[in-house]
Tab-separated table of C-alpha atoms and ligand atoms in Angstrom:
chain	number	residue	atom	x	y	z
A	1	UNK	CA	105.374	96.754	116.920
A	2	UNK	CA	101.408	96.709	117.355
A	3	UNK	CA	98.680	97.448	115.464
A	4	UNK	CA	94.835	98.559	116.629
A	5	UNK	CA	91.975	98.170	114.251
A	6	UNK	CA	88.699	99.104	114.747
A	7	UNK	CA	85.675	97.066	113.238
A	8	UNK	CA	81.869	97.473	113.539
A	9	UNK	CA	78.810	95.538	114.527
A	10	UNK	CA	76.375	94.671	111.688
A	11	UNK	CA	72.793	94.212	111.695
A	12	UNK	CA	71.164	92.427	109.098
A	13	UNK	CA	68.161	94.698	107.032
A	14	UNK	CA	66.730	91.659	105.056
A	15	UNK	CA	68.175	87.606	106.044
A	16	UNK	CA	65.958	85.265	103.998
A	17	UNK	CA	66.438	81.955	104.863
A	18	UNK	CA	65.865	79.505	102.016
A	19	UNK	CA	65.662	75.628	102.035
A	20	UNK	CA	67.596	72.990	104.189
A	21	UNK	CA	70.358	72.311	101.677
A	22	UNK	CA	71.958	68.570	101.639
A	23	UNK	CA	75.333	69.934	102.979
A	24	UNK	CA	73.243	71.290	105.896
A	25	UNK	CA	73.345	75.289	105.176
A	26	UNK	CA	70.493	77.371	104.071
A	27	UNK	CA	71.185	79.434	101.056
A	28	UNK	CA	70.797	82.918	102.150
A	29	UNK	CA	69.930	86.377	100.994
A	30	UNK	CA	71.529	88.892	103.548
A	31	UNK	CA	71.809	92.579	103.610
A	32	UNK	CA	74.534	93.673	105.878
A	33	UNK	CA	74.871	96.651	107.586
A	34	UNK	CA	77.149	98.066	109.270
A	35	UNK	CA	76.789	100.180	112.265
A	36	UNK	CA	78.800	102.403	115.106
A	37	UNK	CA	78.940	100.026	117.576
A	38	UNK	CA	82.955	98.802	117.661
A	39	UNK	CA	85.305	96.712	118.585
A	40	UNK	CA	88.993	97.562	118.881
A	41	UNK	CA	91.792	94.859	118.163
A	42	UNK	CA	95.485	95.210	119.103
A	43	UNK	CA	97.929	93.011	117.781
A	44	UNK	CA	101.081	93.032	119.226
A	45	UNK	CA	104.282	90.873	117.881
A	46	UNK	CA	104.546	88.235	120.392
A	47	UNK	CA	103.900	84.945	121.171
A	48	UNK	CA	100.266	83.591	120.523
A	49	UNK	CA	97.852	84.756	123.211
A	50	UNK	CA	94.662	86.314	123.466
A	51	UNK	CA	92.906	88.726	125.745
A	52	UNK	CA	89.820	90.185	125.741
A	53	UNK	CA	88.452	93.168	128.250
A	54	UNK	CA	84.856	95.160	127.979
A	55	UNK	CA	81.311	95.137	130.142
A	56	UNK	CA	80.118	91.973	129.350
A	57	UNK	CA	82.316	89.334	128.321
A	58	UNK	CA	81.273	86.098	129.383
A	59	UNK	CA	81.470	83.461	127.044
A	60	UNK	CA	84.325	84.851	124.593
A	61	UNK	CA	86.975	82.319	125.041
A	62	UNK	CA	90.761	83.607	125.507
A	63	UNK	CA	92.156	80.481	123.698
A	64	UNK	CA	93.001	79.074	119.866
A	65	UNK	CA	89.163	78.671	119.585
A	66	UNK	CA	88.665	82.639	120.015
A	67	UNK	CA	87.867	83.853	116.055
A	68	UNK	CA	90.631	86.068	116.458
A	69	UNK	CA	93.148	83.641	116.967
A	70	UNK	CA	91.641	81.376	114.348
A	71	UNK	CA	92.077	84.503	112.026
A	72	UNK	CA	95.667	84.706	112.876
A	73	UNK	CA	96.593	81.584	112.607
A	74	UNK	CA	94.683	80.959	109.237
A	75	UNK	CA	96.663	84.033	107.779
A	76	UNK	CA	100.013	82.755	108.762
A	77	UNK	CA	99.345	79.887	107.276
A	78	UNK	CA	98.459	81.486	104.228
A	79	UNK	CA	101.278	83.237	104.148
A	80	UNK	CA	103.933	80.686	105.877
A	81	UNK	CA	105.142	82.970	108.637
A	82	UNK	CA	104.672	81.946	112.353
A	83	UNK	CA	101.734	83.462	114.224
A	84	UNK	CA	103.199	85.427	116.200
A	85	UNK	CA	100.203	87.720	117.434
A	86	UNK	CA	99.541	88.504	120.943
A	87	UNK	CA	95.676	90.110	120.607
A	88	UNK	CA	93.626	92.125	122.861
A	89	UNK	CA	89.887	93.007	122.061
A	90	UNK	CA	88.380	95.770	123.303
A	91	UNK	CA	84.269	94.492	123.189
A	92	UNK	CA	81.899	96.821	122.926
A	93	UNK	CA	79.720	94.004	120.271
A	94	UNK	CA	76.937	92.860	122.170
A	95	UNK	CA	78.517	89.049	122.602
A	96	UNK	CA	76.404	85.991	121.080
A	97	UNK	CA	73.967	89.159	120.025
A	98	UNK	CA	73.255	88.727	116.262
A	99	UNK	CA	75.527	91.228	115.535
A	100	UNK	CA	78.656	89.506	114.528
A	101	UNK	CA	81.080	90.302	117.507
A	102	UNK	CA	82.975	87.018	117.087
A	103	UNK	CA	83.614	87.650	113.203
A	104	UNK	CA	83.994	91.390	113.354
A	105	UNK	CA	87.262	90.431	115.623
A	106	UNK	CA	88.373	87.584	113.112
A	107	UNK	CA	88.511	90.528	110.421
A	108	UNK	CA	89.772	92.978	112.993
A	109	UNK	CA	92.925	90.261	113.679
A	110	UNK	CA	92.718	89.438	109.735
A	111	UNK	CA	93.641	93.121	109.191
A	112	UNK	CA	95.870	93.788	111.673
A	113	UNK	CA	98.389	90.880	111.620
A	114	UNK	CA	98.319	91.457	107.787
A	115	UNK	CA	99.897	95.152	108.333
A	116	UNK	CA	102.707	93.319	110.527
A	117	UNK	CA	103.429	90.728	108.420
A	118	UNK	CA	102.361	91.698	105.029
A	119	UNK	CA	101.163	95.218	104.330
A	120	UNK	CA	99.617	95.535	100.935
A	121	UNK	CA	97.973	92.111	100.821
A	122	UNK	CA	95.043	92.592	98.653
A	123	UNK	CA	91.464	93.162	100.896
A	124	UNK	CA	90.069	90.765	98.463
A	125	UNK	CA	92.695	87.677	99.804
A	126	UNK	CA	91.937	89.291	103.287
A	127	UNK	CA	88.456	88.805	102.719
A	128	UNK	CA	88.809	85.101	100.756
A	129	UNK	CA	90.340	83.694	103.888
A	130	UNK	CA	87.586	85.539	106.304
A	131	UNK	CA	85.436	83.474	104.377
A	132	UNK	CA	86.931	80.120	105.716
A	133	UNK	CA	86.224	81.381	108.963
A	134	UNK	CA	82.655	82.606	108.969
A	135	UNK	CA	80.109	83.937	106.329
A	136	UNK	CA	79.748	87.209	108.549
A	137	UNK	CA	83.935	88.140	108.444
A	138	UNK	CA	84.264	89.339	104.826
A	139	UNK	CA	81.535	91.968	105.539
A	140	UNK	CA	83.286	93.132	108.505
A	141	UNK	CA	85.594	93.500	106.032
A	142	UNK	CA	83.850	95.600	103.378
A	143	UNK	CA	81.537	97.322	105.653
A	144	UNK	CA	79.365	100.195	104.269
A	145	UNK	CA	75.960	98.470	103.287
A	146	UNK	CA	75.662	94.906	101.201
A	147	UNK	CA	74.151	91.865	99.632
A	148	UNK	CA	75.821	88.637	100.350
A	149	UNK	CA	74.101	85.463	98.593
A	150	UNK	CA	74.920	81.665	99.267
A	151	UNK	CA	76.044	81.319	102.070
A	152	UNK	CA	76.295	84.796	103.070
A	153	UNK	CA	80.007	85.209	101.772
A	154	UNK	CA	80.020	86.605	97.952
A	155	UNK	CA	79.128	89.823	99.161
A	156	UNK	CA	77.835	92.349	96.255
A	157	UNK	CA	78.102	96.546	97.837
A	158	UNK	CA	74.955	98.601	97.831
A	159	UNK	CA	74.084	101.987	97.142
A	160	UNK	CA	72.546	104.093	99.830
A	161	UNK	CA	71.930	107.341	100.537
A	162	UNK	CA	71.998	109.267	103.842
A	163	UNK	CA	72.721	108.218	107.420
A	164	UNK	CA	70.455	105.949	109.327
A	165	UNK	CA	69.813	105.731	113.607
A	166	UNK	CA	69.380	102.756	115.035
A	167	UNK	CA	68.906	101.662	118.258
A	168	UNK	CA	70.093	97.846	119.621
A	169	UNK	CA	68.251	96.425	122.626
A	170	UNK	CA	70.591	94.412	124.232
A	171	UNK	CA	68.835	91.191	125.925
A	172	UNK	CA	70.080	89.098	128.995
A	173	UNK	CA	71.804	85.876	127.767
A	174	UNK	CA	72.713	84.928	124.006
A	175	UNK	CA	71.181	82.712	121.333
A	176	UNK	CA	73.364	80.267	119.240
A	177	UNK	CA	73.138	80.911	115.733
A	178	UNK	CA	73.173	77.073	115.068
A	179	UNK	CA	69.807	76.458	117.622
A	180	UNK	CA	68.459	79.507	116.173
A	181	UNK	CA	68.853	77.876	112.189
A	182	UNK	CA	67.565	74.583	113.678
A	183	UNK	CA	64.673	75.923	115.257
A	184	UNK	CA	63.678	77.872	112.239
A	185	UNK	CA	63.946	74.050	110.071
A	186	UNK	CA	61.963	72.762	113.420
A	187	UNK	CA	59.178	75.215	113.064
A	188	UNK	CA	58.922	75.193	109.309
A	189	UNK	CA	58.363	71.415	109.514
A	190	UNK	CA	55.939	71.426	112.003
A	191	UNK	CA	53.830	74.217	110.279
A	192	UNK	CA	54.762	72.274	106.984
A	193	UNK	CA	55.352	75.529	105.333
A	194	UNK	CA	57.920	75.676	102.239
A	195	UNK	CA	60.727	77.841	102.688
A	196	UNK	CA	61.277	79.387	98.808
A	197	UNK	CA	64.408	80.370	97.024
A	198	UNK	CA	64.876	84.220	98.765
A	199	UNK	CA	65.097	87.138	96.660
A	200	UNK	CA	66.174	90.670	97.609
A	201	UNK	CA	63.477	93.014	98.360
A	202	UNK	CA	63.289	95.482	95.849
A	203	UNK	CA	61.943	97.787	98.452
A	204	UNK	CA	64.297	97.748	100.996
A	205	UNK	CA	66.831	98.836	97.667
A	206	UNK	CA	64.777	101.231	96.581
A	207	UNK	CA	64.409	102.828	100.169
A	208	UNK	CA	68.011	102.304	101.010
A	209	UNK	CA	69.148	104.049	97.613
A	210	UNK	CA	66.845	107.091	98.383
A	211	UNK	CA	67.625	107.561	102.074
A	212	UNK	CA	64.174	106.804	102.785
A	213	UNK	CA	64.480	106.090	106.416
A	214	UNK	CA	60.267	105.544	107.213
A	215	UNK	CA	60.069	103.091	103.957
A	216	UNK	CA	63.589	101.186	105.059
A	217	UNK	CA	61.301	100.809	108.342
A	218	UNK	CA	58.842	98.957	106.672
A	219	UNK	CA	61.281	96.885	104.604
A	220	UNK	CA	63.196	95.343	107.465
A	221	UNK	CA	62.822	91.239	107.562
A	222	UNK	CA	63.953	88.133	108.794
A	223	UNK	CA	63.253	84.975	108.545
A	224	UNK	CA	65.013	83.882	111.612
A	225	UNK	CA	62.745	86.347	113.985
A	226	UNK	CA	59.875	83.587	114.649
A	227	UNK	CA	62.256	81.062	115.392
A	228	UNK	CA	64.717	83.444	117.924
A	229	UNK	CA	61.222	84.396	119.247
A	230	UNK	CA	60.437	80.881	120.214
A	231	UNK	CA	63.507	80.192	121.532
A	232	UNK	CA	63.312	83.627	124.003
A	233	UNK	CA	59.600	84.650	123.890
A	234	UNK	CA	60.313	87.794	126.520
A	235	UNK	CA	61.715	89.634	122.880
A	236	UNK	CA	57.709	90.112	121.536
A	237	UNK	CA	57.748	92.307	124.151
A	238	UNK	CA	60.828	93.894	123.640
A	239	UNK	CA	60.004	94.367	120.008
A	240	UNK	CA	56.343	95.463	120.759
A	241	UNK	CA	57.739	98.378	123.227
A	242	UNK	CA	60.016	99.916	120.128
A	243	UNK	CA	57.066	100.183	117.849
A	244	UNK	CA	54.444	101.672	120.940
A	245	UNK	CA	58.045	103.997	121.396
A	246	UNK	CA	57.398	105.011	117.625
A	247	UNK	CA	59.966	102.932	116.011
A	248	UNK	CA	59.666	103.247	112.081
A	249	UNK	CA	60.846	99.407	111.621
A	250	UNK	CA	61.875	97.004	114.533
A	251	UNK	CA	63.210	93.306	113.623
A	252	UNK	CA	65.601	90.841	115.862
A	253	UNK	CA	68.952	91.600	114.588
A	254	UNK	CA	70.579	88.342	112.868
A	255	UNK	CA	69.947	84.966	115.090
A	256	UNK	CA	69.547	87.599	118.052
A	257	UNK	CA	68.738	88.210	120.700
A	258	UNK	CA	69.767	91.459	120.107
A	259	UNK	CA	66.721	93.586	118.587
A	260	UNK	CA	67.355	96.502	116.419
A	261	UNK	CA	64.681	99.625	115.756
A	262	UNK	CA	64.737	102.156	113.164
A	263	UNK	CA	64.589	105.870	113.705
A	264	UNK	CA	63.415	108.728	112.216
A	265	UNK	CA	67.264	110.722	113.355
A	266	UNK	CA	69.327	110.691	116.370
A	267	UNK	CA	67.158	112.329	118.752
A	268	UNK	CA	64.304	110.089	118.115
A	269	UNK	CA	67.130	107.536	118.260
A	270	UNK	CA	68.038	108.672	122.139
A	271	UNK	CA	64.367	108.873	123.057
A	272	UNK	CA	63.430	105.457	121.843
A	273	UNK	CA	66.793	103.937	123.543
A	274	UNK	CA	65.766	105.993	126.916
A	275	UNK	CA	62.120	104.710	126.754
A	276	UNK	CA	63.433	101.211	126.241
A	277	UNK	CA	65.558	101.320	129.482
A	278	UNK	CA	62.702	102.852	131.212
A	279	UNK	CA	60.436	100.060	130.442
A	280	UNK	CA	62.881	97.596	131.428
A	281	UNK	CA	62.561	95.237	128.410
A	282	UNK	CA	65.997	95.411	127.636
A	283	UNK	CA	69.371	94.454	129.540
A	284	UNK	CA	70.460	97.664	127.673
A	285	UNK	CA	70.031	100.212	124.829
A	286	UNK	CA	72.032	102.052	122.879
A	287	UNK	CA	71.935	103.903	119.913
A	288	UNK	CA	74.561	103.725	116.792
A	289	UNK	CA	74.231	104.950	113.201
A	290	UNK	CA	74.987	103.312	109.999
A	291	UNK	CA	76.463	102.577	107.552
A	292	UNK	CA	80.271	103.180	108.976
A	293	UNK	CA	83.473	101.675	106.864
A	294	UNK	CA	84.378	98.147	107.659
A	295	UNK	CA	87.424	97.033	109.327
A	296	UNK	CA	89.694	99.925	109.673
A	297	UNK	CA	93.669	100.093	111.086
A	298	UNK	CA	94.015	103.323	113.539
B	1	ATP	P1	76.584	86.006	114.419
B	1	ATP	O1	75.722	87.218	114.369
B	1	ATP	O2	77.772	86.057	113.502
B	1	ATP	O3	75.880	84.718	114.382
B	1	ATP	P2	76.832	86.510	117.190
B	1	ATP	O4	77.034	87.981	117.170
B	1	ATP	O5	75.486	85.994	117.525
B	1	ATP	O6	77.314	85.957	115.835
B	1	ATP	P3	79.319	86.236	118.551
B	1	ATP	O7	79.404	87.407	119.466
B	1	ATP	O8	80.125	86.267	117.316
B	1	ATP	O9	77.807	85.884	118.200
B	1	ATP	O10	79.692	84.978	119.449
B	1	ATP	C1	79.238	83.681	119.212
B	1	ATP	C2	80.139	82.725	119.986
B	1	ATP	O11	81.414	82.706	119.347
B	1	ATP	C3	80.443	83.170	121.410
B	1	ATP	O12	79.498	82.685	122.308
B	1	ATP	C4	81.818	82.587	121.659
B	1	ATP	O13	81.729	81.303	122.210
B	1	ATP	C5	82.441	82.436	120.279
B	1	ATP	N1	83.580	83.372	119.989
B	1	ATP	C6	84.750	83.052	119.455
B	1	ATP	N2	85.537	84.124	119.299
B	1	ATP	C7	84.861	85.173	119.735
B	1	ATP	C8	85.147	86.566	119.814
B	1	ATP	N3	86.316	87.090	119.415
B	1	ATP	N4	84.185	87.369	120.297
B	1	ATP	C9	82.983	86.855	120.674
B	1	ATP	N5	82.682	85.552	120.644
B	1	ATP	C10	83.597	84.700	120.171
């Protein structure tokens, strides 16, 4: 018996990024998004294995350490059956992109060896044990549009209104999320600034309950941009060409180095994504809407 899910990408609308905590995380205020960029996960009865096929793979390992098998693994343990999952992920996620590729599959496999093994388990275990594996799997969960506070993982839905087109400006290489965090404590201490307790904006809620696509532009933040821009200075430009391409709102997506624009609908999505692989400042572009559902069996 096998089972295919299909789970989205998410960008993040607002990350604030507060203080260096003494366990070592930041506390966090994170809107998630989710968007139509997917990827599918089979799970097959079988012995443990994983495989993994799509455009541009390098770097997802194919052993225990993939999330997917983590997510297995963690959720037979759970439930004290063997893991007996043989996976295959179809990646469309940008990988190491700020988008959550690695813990979209974790919820993907969460999902999916749950309807072999124990259909009916409650989303909200489903999304308890995501937690243990990453703040970003319980959203890729939930989907839709969201607030997670703490570390990311108590995840509050939002209301929104109306559809919204992105584009997602793939770069060349990854960044790790953990070099992106510490540059962003490296920078902070050398420009001795004072990260603060972060809030959600009530603008971006306001503009995201009235479908107001031009004022969710000018809403978008995150804290972690200067510090993924440091680390990979060639996205200023990348960023730069999106707003000259008429962009309402244009932020790195997550730790990047994926960078996501805002437009006005999906033409104006097509033409920005089109004059972003014409200018070259991109590995490549592609347009998706949001918000879609979160983790969903086929
Ligand atoms: P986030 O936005 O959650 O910080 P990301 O989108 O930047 O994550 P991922 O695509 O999740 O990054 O990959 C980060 C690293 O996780 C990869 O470089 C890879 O080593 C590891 N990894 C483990 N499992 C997976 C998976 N199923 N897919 C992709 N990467 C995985």
């Amino acid at each position: 018996m096998s089972v295919t899910v299909r789970v989205p990408a998410k960008v993040n609308l607002q990350l604030g990024v507060g203080p260096l905590r003494d366990d070592g995380y930041h506390d966090l205020v994170n809107v998630f998004h989710a968007v139509s960029l997917f990827d599918e996960v089979t799970v097959t009865e079988g012995p443990l294995a994983v495989t993994v096929e799509g455009a541009s793979i390098e770097g997802v390992p194919t052993g225990p350490e993939n999330l997917a098998a983590r997510a297995a693994v963690l959720l037979a343990g759970h439930l004290g059956v063997e893991a007996a999952a043989s996976i295959h992920i179809r990646k469309e996620i940008p990988v190491a992109g700020g988008m959550a590729g690695g813990s979209a599959d974790a919820a993907a496999a969460l999902l999916g060896c749950a309807a072999l093994w124990n259909p009916g388990l409650p989303l909200k275990t489903l999304m308890e044990l995501g937690g243990q594996l990453g703040s970003d799997v319980p959203f890729a969960l939930l989907g839709g549009t969201a607030v997670g506070v703490g570390r990311g993982e108590v995840l509050t839905p939002l209301p929104t209104s109306g559809e919204y087109h992105w584009i997602f400006a793939l770069a060349e290489g990854g960044l790790s999320t953990p070099a992106v965090y510490a540059e962003c404590d490296r920078l902070r201490a050398a420009f001795e600034e004072h990260a603060v307790w972060p809030h959600e904006s009530p603008a971006l809620l306001a503009a995201l309950a009235e479908g107001d696509a031009k004022a969710l532009g000018a809403a978008l933040t995150n804290d972690l941009q200067p510090a993924a821009l440091s680390l990979m200075p060639s996205l200023q430009r990348t960023i730069a060409a999106g707003r000259d391409f008429g962009a309402l709102g244009a932020l790195v997506s997550g730790s990047g180095p994926t960078c996501a624009f805002l437009a006005g609908d999906a033409e104006h999505a097509a033409d920005i994504a089109a004059a972003l692989r014409g200018a070259g400042v991109a590995r490549a572009a592609v347009a998706a809407s949001g918000p879609v559902p979160g983790a969903t069996v086929l």
